[in-house]
Short mmCIF file of C-alpha atoms and ligand atoms in Angstrom, two decimals:
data_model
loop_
_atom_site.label_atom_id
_atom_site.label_comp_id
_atom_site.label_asym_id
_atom_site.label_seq_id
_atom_site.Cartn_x
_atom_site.Cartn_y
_atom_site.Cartn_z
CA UNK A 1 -8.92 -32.74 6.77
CA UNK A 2 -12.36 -34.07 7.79
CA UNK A 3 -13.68 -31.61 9.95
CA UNK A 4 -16.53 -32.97 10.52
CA UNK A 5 -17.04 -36.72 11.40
CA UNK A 6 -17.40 -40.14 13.72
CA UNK A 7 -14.97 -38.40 16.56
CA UNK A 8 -17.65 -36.02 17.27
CA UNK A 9 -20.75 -36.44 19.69
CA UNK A 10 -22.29 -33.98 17.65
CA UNK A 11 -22.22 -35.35 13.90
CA UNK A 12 -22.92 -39.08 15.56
CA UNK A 13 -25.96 -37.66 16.54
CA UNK A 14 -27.15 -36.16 13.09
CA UNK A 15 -25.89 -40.32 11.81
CA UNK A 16 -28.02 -42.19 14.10
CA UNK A 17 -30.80 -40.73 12.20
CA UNK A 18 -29.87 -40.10 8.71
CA UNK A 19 -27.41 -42.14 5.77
CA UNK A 20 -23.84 -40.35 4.98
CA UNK A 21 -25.05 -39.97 1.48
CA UNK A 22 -28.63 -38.55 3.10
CA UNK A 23 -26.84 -35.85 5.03
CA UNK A 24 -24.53 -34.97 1.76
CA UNK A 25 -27.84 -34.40 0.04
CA UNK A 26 -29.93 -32.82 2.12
CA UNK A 27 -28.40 -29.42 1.88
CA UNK A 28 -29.96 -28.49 5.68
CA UNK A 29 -27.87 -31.41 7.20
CA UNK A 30 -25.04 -30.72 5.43
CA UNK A 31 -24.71 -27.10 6.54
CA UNK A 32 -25.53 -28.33 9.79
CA UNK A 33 -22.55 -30.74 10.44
CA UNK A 34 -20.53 -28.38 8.19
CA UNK A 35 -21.31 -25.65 11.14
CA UNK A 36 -20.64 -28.54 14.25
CA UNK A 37 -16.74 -28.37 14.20
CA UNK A 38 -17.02 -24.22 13.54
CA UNK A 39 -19.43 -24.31 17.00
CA UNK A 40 -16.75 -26.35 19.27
CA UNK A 41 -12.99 -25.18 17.75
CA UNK A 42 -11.43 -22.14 17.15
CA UNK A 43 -10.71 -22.62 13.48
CA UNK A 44 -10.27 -20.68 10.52
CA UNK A 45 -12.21 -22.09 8.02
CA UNK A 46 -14.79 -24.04 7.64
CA UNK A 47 -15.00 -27.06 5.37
CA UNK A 48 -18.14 -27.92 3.67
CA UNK A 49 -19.46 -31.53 4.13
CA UNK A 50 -19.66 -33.83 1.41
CA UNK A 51 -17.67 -36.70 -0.26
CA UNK A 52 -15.02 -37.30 -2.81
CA UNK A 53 -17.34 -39.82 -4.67
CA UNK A 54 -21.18 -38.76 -5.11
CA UNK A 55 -20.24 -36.52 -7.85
CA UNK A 56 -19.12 -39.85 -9.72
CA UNK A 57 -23.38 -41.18 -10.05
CA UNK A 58 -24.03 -38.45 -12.13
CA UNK A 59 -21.28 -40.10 -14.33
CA UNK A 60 -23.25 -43.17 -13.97
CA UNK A 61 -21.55 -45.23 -11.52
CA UNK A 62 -23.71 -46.59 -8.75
CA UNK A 63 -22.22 -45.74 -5.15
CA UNK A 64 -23.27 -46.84 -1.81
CA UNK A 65 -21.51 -46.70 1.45
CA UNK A 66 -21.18 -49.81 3.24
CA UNK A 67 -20.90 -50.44 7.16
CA UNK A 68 -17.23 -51.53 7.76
CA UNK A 69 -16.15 -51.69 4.27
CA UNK A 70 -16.37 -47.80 3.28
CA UNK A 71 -17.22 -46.92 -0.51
CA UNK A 72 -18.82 -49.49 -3.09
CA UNK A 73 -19.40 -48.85 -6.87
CA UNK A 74 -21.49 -51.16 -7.83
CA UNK A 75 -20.22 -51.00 -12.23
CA UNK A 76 -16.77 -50.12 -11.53
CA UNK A 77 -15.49 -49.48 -15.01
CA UNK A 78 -13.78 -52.56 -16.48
CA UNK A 79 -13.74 -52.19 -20.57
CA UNK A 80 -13.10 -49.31 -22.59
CA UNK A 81 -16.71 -49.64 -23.55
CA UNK A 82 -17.61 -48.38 -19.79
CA UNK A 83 -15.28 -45.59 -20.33
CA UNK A 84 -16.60 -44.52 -23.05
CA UNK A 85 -20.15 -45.00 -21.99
CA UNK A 86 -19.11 -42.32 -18.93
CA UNK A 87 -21.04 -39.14 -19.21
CA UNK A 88 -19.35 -35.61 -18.30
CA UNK A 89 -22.92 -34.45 -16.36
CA UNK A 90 -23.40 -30.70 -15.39
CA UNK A 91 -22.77 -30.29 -11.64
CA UNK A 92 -25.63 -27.94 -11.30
CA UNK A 93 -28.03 -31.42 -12.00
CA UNK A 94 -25.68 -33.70 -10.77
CA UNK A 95 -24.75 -32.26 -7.39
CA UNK A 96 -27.20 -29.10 -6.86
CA UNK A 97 -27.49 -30.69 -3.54
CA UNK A 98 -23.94 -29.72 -2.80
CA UNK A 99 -24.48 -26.11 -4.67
CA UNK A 100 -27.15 -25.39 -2.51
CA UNK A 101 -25.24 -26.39 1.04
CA UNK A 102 -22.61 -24.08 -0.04
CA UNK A 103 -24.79 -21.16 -0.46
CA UNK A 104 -26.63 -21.65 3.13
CA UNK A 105 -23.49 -22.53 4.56
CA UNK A 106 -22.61 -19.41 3.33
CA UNK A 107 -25.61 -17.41 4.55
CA UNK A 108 -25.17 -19.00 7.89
CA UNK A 109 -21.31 -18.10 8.31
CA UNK A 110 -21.89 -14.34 7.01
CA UNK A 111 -18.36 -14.34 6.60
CA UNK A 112 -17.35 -15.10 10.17
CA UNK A 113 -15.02 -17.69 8.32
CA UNK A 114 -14.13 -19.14 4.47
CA UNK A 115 -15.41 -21.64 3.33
CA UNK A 116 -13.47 -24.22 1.26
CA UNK A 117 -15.33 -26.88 -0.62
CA UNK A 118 -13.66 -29.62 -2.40
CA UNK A 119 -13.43 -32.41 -5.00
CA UNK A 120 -11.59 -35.44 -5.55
CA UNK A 121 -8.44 -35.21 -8.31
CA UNK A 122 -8.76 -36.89 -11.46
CA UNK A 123 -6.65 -40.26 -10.58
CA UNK A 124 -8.11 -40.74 -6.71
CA UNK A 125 -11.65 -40.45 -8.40
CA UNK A 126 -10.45 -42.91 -11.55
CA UNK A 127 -8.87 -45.31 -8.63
CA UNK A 128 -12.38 -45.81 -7.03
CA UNK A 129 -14.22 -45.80 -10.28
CA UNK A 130 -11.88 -48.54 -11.42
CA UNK A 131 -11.32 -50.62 -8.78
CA UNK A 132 -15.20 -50.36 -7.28
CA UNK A 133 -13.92 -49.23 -3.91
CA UNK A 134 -10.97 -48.81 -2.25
CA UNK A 135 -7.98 -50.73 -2.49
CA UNK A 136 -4.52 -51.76 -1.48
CA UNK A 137 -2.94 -51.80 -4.71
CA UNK A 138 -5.00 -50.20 -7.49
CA UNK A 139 -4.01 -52.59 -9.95
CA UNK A 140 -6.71 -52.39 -12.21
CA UNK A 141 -5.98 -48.61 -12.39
CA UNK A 142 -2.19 -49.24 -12.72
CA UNK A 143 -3.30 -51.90 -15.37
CA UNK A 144 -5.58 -49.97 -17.41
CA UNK A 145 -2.90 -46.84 -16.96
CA UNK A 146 -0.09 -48.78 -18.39
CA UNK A 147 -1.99 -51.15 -20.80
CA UNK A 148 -4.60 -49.09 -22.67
CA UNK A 149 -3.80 -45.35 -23.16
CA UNK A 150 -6.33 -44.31 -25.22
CA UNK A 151 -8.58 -45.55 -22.63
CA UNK A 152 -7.18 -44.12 -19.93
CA UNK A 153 -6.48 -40.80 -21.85
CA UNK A 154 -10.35 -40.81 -21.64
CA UNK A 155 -11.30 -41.47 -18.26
CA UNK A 156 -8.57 -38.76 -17.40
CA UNK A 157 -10.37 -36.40 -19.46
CA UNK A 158 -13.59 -37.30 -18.76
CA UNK A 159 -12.90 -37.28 -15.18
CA UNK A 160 -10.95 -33.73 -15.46
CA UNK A 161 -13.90 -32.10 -17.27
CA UNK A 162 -16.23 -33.00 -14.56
CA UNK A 163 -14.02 -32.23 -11.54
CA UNK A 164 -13.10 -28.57 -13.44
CA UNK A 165 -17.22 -27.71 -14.27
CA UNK A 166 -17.88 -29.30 -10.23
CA UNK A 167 -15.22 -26.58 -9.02
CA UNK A 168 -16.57 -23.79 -10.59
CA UNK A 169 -19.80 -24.25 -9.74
CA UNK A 170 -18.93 -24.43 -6.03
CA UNK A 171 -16.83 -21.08 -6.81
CA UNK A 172 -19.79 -19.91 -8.16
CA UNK A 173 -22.05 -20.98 -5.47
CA UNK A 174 -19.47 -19.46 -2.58
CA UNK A 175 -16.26 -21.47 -1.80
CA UNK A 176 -13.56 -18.80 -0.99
CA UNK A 177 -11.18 -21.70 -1.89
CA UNK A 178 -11.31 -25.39 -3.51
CA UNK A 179 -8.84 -27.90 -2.31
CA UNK A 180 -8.10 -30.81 -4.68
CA UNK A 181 -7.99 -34.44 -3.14
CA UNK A 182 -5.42 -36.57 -4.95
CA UNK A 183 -5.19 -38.92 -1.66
CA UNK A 184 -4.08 -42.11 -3.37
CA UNK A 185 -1.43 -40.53 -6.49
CA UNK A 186 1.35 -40.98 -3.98
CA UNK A 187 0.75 -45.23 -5.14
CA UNK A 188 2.47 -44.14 -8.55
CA UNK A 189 6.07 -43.81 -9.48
CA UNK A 190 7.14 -40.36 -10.15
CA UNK A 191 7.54 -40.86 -14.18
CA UNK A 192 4.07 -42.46 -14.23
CA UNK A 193 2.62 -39.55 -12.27
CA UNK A 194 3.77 -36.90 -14.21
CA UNK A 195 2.52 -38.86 -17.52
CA UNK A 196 -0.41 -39.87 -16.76
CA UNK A 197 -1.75 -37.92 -13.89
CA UNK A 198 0.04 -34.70 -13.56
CA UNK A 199 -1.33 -33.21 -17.16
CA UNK A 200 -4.99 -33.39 -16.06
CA UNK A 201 -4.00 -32.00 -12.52
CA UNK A 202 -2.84 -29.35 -14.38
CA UNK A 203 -6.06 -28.96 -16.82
CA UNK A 204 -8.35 -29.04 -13.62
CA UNK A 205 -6.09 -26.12 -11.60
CA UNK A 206 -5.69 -24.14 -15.01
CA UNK A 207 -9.73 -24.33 -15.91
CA UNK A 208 -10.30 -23.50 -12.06
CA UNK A 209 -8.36 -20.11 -11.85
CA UNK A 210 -9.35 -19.79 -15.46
CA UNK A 211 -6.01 -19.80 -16.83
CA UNK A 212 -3.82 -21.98 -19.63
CA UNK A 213 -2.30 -24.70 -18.41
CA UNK A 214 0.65 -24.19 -16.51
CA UNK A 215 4.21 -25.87 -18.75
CA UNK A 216 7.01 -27.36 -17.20
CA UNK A 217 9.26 -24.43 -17.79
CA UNK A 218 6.93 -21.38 -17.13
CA UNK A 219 7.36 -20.47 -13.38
CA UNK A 220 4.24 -19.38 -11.60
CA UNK A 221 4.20 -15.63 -11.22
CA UNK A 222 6.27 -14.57 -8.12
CA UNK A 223 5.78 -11.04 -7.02
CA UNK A 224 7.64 -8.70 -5.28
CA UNK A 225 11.23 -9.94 -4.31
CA UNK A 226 9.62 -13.75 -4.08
CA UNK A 227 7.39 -12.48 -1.26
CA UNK A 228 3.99 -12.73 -3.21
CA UNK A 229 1.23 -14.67 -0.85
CA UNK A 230 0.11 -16.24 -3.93
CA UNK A 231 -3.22 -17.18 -1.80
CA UNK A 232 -4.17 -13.59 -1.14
CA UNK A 233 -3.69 -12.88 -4.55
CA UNK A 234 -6.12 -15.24 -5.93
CA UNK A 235 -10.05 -15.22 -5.83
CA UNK A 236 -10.51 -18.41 -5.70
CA UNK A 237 -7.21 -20.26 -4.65
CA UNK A 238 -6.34 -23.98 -5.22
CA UNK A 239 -5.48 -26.19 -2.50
CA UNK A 240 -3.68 -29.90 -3.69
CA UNK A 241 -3.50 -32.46 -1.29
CA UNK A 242 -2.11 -36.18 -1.49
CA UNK A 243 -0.10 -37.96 0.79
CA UNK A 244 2.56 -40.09 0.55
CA UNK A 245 4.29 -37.84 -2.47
CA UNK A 246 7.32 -36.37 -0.60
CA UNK A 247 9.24 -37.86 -3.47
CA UNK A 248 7.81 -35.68 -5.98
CA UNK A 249 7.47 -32.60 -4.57
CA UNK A 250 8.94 -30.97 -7.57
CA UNK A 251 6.30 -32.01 -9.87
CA UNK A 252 3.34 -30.80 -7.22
CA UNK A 253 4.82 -27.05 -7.88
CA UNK A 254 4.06 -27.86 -11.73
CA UNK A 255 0.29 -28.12 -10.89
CA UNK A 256 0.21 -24.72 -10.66
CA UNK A 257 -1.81 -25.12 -7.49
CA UNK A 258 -1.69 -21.83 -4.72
CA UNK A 259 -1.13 -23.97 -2.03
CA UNK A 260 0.34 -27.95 -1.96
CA UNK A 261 -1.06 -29.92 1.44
CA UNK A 262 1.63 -32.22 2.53
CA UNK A 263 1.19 -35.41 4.97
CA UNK A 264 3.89 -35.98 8.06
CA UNK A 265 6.59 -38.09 6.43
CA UNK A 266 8.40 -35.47 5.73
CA UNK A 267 9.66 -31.84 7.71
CA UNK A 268 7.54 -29.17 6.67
CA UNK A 269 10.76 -26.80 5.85
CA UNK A 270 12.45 -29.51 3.90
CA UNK A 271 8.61 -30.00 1.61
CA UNK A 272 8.51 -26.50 1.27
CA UNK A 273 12.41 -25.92 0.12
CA UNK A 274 11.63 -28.77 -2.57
CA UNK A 275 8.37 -27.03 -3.36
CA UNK A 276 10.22 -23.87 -3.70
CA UNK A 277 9.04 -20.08 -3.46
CA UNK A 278 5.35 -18.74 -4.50
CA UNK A 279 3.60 -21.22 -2.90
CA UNK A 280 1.79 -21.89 0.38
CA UNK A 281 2.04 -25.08 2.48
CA UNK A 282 -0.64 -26.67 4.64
CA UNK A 283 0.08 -29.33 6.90
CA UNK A 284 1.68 -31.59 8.56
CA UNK A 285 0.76 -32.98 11.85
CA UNK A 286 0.40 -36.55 11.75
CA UNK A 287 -3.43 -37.20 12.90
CA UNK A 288 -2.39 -40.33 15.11
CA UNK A 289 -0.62 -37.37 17.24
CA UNK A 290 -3.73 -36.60 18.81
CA UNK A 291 -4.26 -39.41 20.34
CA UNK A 292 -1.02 -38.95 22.42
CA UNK A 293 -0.32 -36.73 25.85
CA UNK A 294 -1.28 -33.25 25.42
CA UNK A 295 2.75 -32.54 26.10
CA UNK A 296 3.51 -34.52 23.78
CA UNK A 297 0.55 -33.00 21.22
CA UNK A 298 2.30 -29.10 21.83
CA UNK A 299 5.42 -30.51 21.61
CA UNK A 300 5.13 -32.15 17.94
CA UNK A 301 2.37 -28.89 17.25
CA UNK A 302 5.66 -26.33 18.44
CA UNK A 303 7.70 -28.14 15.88
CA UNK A 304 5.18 -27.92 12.78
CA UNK A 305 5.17 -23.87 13.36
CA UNK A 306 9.08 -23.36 14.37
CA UNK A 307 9.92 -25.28 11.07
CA UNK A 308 7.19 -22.60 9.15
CA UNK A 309 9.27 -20.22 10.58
CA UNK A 310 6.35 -17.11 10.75
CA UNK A 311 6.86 -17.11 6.85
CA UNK A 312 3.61 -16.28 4.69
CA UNK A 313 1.47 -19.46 3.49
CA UNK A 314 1.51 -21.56 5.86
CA UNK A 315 -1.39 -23.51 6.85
CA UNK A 316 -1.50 -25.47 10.09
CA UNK A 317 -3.54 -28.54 9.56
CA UNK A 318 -3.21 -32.36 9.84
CA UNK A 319 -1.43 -34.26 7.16
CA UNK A 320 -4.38 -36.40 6.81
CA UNK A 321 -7.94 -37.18 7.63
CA UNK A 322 -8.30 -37.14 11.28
CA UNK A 323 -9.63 -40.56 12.66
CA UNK A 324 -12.35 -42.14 14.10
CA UNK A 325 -12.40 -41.86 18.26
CA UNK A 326 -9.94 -39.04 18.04
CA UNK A 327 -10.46 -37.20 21.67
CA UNK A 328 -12.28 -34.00 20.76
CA UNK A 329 -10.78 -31.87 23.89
CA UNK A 330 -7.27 -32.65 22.39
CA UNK A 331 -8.58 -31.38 18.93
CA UNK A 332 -9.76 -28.03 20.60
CA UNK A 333 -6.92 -27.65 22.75
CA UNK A 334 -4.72 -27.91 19.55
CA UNK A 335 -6.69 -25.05 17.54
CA UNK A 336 -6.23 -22.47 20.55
CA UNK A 337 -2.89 -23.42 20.86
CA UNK A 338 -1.99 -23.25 17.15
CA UNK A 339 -3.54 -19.78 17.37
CA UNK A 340 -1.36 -18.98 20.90
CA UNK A 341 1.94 -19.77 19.65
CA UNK A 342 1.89 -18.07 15.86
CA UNK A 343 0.53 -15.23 17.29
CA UNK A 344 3.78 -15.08 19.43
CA UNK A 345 5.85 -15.94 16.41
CA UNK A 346 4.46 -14.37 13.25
CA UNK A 347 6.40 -11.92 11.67
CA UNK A 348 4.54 -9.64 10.60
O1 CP3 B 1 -13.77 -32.29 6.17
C1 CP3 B 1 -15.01 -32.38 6.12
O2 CP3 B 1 -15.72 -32.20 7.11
C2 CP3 B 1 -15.65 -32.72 4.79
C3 CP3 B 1 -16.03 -34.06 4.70
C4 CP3 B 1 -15.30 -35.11 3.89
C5 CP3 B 1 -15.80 -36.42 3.83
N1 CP3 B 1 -15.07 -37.13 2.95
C6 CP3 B 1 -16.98 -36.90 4.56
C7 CP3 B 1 -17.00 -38.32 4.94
C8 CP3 B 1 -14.19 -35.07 3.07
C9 CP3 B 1 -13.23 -33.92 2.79
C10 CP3 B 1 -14.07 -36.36 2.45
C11 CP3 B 1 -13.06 -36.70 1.45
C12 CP3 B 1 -12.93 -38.10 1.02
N2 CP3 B 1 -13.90 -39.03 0.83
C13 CP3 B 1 -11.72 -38.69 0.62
C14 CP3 B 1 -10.40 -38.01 0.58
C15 CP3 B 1 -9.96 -37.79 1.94
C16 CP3 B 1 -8.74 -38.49 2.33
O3 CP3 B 1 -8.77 -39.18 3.35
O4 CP3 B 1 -7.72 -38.29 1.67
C17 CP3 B 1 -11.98 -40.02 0.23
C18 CP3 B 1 -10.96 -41.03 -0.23
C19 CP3 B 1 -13.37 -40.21 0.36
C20 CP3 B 1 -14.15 -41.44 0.06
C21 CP3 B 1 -14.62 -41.99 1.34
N3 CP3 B 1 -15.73 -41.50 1.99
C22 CP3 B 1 -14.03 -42.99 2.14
C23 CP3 B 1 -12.79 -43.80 1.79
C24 CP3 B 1 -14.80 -43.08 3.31
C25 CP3 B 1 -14.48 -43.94 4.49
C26 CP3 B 1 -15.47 -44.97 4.79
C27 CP3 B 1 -15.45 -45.31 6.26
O5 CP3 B 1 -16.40 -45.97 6.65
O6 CP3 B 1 -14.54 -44.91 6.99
C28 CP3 B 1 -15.86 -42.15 3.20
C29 CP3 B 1 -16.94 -41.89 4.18
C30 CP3 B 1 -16.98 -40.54 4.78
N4 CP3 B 1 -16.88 -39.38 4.08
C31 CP3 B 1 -17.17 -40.23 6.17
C32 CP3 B 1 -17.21 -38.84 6.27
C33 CP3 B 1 -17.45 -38.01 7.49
C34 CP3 B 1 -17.39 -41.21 7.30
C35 CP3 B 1 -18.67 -41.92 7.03
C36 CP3 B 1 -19.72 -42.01 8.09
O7 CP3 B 1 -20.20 -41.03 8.66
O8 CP3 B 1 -20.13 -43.15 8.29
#
């Protein structure tokens, strides 16, 4: 959830000199603020650094990032005509910068931890391509979603071949895991989600793990007696993350995703009993937490890890992006104690 970012000395330091969108393509920046957060915490993995949106210019959108105002696309997509004029370019031109970050960050771990590289999901990607930024809202997207299907059937496709080919390429490069962003589908009511989102989810996770499309009523393999860590099973396994989706928590299992990342409006037992068995959970400590007491930080940390219980798949992790001025001793006090406690309480 943002490793890497404004609430550290160290990546301010590497921004005073260079653009956001100059560190995402230089691949030697970008391996070195991927390292930063790996250097000062005790964490598991380590994330590599680049953003939801540059793979969207070699579509043919025109991004820049603007002090105080975040993302701007500069031809957000307003006719069916710009949809159609999209192109679906190969990653290895498009974002080779990205390619090669992953295999020096990979070089430059040797394995000491994963590394999980990312991409935005079809409709958070459409959202920003539609609405030229972000947006309260999104209703253009809702608009062109509701209004013109054919359209939108495009984009979605469009948009799904390009995330799927992005993937694999970063699975190709390295990644030991690929964790979907669909940060803004928890705007849409459940029946619109699983129309017009949900099928190109499951494209992207299918073409990912190199498997058909997963149907409503075919369960994901479960293995022995339910107690399959779907996650070790898989070479490449697929992480999807929104937030504000508690209320559809049965359609996130149909994605056929390994492991569903869920934000802090709901208990992590009562996500993962709607989510069901087979599946791993990351989350769900609300980032606002660490600005708090330490007491109060272990106390709301304690909870997260009683409520996983010691079972199999669960990822500790914030249920969003941590924020800006966060206090960096309260981040690394909160890996070492996340790896204190579950060692107490694993069962093993
Ligand atoms: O975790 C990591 O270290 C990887 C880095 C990462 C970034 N963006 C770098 C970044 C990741 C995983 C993202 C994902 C991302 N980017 C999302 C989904 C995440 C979520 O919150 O659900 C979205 C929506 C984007 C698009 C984007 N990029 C936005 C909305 C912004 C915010 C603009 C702002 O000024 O706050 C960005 C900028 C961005 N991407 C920053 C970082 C570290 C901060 C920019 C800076 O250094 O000035």
């Amino acid at each position: 959830m943002r490793q890497a970012g404004r609430y550290m000395p160290e990546y301010r330091a590497v921004r005073a000199r260079h653009s956001l969108l100059e560190i995402v393509k230089t691949p030697e920046l970008a391996v070195e603020v991927t390292l930063q957060p790996i250097r000062a915490f005790e964490l598991d993995a380590a994330i590599i650094f680049a953003d939801l949106l540059p793979p969207l210019e070699g579509m043919g959108l025109q991004l820049t990032y603007e002090k105080g105002e975040g993302p701007v696309i500069h031809n957000p997509l307003r006719t069916p005509a710009d949809i159609a004029a999209l192109r679906v370019p190969d990653s290895r031109e498009s974002v080779g910068y990205t390619l090669d970050a992953i295999r020096l960050a990979k070089r430059e771990l040797a394995d000491r931890v994963p590394l999980i590289g990312f991409a935005g999901a079809p409709f958070t990607l459409a959202s920003y391509a539609i609405e030229g930024g972000s947006s309260r809202d999104y209703r253009r997207t809702k608009q062109l979603m509701h209004a013109q299907p054919d359209a939108w059937h495009l984009l979605m496709s469009k948009l799904s071949a390009m995330v799927s080919d992005y993937a694999l390429a970063q699975i190709a490069a390295g990644v030991d895991a690929v964790q979907l962003f669909d940060s803004w589908a928890g705007a849409l009511a459940p029946d619109d989600y699983a129309e017009h989102v949900l099928p190109y989810v499951q494209q992207c996770v299918a073409a990912i793990k190199g498997q058909e499309p997963r149907t409503e009523n075919r369960e994901p393999s479960v293995g022995l007696a339910g107690s399959r860590f779907s996650v070790l099973g898989s070479p490449a396994p697929v992480i999807y993350f929104g937030t504000d989706m508690s209320g559809m928590l049965p359609l996130l299992r149909q994605t056929g995703a390994d492991v569903i990342g869920v934000d802090w409006r709901i208990q992590l037992d009562d996500a993962w009993a709607q989510l069901g068995p087979g599946l791993a959970v990351q989350g769900n400590l609300d980032p606002m937490t660490l600005f708090a007491s330490w007491p109060r930080i272990e106390q709301r940390a304690a909870a997260i890890l009683d409520r996983a219980a010691g079972r199999p798949g669960h990822i500790f992790n914030l249920g969003h992006g941590i924020l800006t001025e966060t206090p960096v001793d309260h981040v690394a006090r909160l890996a070492e104690f996340v790896h204190e406690y579950s060692s107490d309480r694993v069962t093993r």
